[in-house]
Short mmCIF file of C-alpha atoms in Angstrom, two decimals:
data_model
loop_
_atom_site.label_atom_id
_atom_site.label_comp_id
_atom_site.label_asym_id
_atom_site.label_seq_id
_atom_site.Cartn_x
_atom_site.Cartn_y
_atom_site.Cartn_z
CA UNK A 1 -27.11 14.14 -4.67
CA UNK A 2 -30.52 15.50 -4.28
CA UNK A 3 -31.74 12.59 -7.10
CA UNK A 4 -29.69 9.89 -5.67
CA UNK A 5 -31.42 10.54 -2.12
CA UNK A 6 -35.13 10.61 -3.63
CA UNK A 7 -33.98 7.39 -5.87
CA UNK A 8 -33.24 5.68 -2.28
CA UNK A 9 -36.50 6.75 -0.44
CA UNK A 10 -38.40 4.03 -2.96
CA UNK A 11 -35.62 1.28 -3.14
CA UNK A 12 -33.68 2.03 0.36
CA UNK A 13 -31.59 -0.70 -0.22
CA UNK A 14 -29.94 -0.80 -3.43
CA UNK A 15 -26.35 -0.94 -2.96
CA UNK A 16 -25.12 0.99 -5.79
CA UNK A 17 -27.25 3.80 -4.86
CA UNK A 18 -26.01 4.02 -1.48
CA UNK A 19 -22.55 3.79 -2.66
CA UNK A 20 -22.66 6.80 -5.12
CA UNK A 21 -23.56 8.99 -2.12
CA UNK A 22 -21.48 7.57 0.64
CA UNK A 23 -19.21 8.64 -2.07
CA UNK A 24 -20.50 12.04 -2.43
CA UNK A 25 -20.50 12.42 1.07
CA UNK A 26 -16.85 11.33 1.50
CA UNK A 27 -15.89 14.00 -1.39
CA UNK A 28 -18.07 17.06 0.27
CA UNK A 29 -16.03 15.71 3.75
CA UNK A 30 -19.34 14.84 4.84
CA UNK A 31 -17.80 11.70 6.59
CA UNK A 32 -20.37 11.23 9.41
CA UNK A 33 -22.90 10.64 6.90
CA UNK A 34 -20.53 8.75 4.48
CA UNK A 35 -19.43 6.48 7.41
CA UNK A 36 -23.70 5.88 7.73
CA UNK A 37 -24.03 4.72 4.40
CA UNK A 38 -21.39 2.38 4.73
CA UNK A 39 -21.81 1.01 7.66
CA UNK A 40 -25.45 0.50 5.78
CA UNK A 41 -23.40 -1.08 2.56
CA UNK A 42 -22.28 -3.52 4.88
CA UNK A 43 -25.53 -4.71 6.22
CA UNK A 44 -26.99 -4.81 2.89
CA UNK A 45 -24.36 -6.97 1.47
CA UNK A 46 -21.72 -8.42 3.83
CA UNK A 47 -19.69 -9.48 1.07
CA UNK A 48 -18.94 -6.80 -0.95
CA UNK A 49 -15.82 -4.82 -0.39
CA UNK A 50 -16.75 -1.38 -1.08
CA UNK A 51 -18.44 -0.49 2.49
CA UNK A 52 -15.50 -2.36 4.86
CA UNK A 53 -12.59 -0.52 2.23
CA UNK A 54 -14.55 2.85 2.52
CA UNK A 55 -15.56 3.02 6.34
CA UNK A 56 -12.04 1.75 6.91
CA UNK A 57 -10.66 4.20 5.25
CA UNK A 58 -12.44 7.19 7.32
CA UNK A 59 -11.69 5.82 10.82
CA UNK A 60 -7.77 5.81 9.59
CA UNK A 61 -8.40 9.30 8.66
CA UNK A 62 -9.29 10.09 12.40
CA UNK A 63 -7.09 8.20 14.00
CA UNK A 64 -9.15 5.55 14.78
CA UNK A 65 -6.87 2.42 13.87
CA UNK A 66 -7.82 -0.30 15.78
CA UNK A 67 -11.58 -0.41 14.60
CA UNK A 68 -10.19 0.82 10.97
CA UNK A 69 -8.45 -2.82 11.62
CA UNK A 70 -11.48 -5.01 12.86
CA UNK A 71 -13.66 -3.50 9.86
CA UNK A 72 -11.03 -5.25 7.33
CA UNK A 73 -10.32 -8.46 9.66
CA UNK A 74 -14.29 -9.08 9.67
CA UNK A 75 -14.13 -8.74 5.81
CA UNK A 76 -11.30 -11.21 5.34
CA UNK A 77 -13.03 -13.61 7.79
CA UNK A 78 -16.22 -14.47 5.96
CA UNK A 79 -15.00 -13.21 2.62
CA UNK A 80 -12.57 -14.22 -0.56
CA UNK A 81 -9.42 -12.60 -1.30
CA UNK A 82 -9.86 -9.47 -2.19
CA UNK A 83 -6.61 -7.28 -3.06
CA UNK A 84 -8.16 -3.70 -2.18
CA UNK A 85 -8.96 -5.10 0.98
CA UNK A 86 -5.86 -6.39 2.01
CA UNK A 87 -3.58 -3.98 0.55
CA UNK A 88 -5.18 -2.01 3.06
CA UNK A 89 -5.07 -3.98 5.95
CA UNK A 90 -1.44 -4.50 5.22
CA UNK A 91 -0.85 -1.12 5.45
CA UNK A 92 -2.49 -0.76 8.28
CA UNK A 93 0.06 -3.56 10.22
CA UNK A 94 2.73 -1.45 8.37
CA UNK A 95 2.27 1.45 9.29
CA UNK A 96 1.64 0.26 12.80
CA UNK A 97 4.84 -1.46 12.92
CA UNK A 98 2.70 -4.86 13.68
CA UNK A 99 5.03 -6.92 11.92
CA UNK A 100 3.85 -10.27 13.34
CA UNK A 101 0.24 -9.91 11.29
CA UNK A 102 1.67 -8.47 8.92
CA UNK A 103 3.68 -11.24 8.49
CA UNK A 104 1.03 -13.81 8.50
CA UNK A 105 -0.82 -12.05 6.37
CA UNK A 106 1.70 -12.12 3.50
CA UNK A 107 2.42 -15.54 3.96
CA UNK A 108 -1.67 -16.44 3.56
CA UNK A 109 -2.01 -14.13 0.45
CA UNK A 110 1.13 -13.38 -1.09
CA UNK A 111 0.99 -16.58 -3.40
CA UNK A 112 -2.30 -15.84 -4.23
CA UNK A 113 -1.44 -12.49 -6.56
CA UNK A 114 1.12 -10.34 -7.38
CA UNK A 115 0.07 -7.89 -5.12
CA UNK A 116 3.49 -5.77 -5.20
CA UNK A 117 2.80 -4.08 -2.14
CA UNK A 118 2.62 -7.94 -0.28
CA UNK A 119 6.39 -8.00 -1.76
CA UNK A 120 7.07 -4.92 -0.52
CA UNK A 121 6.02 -5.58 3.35
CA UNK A 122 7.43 -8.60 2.79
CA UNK A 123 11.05 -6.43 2.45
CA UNK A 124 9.95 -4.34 5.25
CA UNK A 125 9.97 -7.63 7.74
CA UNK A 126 13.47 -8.75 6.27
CA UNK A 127 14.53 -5.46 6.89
CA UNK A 128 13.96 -5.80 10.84
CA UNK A 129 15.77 -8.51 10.91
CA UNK A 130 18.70 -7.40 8.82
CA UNK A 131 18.56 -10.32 6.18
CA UNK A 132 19.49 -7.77 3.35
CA UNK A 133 20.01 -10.00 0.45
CA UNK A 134 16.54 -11.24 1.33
CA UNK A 135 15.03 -7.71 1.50
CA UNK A 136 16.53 -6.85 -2.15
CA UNK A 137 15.21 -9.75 -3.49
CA UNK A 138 11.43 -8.49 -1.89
CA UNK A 139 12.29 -5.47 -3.36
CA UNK A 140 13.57 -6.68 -6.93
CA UNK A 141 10.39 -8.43 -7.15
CA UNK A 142 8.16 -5.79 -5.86
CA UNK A 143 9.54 -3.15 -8.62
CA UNK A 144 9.41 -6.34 -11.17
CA UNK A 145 5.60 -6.31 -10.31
CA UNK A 146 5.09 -2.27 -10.16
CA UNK A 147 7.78 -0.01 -11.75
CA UNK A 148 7.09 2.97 -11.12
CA UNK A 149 6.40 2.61 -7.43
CA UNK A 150 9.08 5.25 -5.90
CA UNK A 151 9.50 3.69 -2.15
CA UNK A 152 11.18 0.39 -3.25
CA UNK A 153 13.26 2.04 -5.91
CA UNK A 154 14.91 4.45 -2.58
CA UNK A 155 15.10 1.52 0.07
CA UNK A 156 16.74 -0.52 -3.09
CA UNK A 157 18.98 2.10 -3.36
CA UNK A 158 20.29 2.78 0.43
CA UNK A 159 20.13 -0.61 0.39
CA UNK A 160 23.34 -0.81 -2.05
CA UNK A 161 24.65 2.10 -1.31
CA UNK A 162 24.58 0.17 2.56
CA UNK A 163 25.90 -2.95 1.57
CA UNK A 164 28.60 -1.40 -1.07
CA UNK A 165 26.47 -3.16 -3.98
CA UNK A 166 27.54 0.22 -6.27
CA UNK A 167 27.31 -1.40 -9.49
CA UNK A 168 23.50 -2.39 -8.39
CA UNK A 169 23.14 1.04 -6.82
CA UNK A 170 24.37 2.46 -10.60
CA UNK A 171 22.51 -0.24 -12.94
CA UNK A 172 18.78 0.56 -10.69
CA UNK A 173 19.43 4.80 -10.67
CA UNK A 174 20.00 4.53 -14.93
CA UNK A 175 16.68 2.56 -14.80
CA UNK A 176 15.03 4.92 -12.20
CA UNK A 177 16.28 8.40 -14.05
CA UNK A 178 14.04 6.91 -17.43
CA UNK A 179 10.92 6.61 -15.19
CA UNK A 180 10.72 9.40 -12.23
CA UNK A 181 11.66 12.15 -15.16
CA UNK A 182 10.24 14.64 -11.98
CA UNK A 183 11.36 13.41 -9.05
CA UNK A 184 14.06 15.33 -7.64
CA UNK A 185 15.28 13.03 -5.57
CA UNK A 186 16.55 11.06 -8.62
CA UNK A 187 19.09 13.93 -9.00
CA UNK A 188 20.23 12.92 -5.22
CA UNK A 189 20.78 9.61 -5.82
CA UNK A 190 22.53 9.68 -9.07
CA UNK A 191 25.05 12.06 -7.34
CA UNK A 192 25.40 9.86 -4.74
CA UNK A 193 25.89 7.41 -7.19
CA UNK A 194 28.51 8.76 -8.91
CA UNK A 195 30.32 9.95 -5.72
CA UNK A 196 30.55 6.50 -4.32
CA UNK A 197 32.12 5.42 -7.80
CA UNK A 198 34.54 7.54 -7.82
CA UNK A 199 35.38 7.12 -4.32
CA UNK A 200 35.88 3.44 -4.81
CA UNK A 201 37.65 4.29 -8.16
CA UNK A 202 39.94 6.38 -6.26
CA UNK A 203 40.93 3.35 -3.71
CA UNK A 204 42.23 1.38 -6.15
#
């Protein structure tokens, strides 16, 4: 750190500098200063990503949603697409339960790249609504894009085990079992599974 810091005191503003120890900062939980140098990132270049994503990402980790949100919006406003950026800001909506940005966010971007957590909010909103073939088709697609991502696999599979889809809920566990080899909850499922094939079994 001590090199990076007498680096910067003859070239001040070189971004990759300043992002190596906003970095270091953020890793020694430093994040006063961290949140400093990226608040400086942003000044020296407005359109990189790294200072919005980072400084962001701090004022989440304090609580501190609504200007955690502005930092992204003012990145997406005079910037490209960038996924990091609003995977992030997605999240943020999501977690927030503000489903109407969230909604017109996917709808501006989701085209744009197979960003599989777009497909995934995207089941989250037909969720609220209760369209459930439409939020298993959001969540087909999202595992289609990223397979080993464990929250679609378990709303998939309360999703058929909701909607009596057992054959589905058997055909995604088998998948599921091959790829989560240590994820206990696997074991839950595939009992439930099982259970509700039998039970079904039984009733005939």
């Amino acid at each position: 750190m001590k090199k990076i810091i007498k680096k910067l005191q003859n070239d001040p503003k070189n971004y990759t500098l300043n992002l190596k120890l906003g970095l270091l900062y953020l890793k020694e939980k430093n994040y006063n200063s961290a949140n400093k140098i990226f608040e400086k990132l942003i000044t020296i270049n407005k359109n990189r990503y790294e200072g919005y994503l980072n400084l962001s990402t701090t004022l989440a980790k304090f609580n501190k949603f609504k200007q955690s949100e502005l930092i992204l919006e003012k990145f997406i406003k005079n910037n490209e697409y960038n996924k990091d950026i609003i995977s992030a800001l997605g999240t943020l909506y999501y977690n927030k339960k503000d489903f109407n940005k969230l909604n017109l966010l996917i709808n501006k971007y989701i085209e744009l790249d197979k960003n599989y957590l777009l497909f995934f909010f995207k089941s989250a909103i037909h969720e609220k609504d209760n369209k459930f073939n439409e939020q298993i088709e959001f969540l087909k697609k999202t595992i289609e894009i990223k397979n080993n991502f464990w929250p679609a696999y378990e709303k998939l599979f309360n999703l058929y085990e909701k909607t009596n889809k057992i054959s589905k809920f058997f055909e995604i566990v088998e998948d599921a079992k091959k790829i989560f080899l240590d994820n206990p909850k696997i074991n839950y499922y595939f009992a439930l599974c099982l259970y509700r094939k039998n039970e079904i079994t039984l009733s005939l």
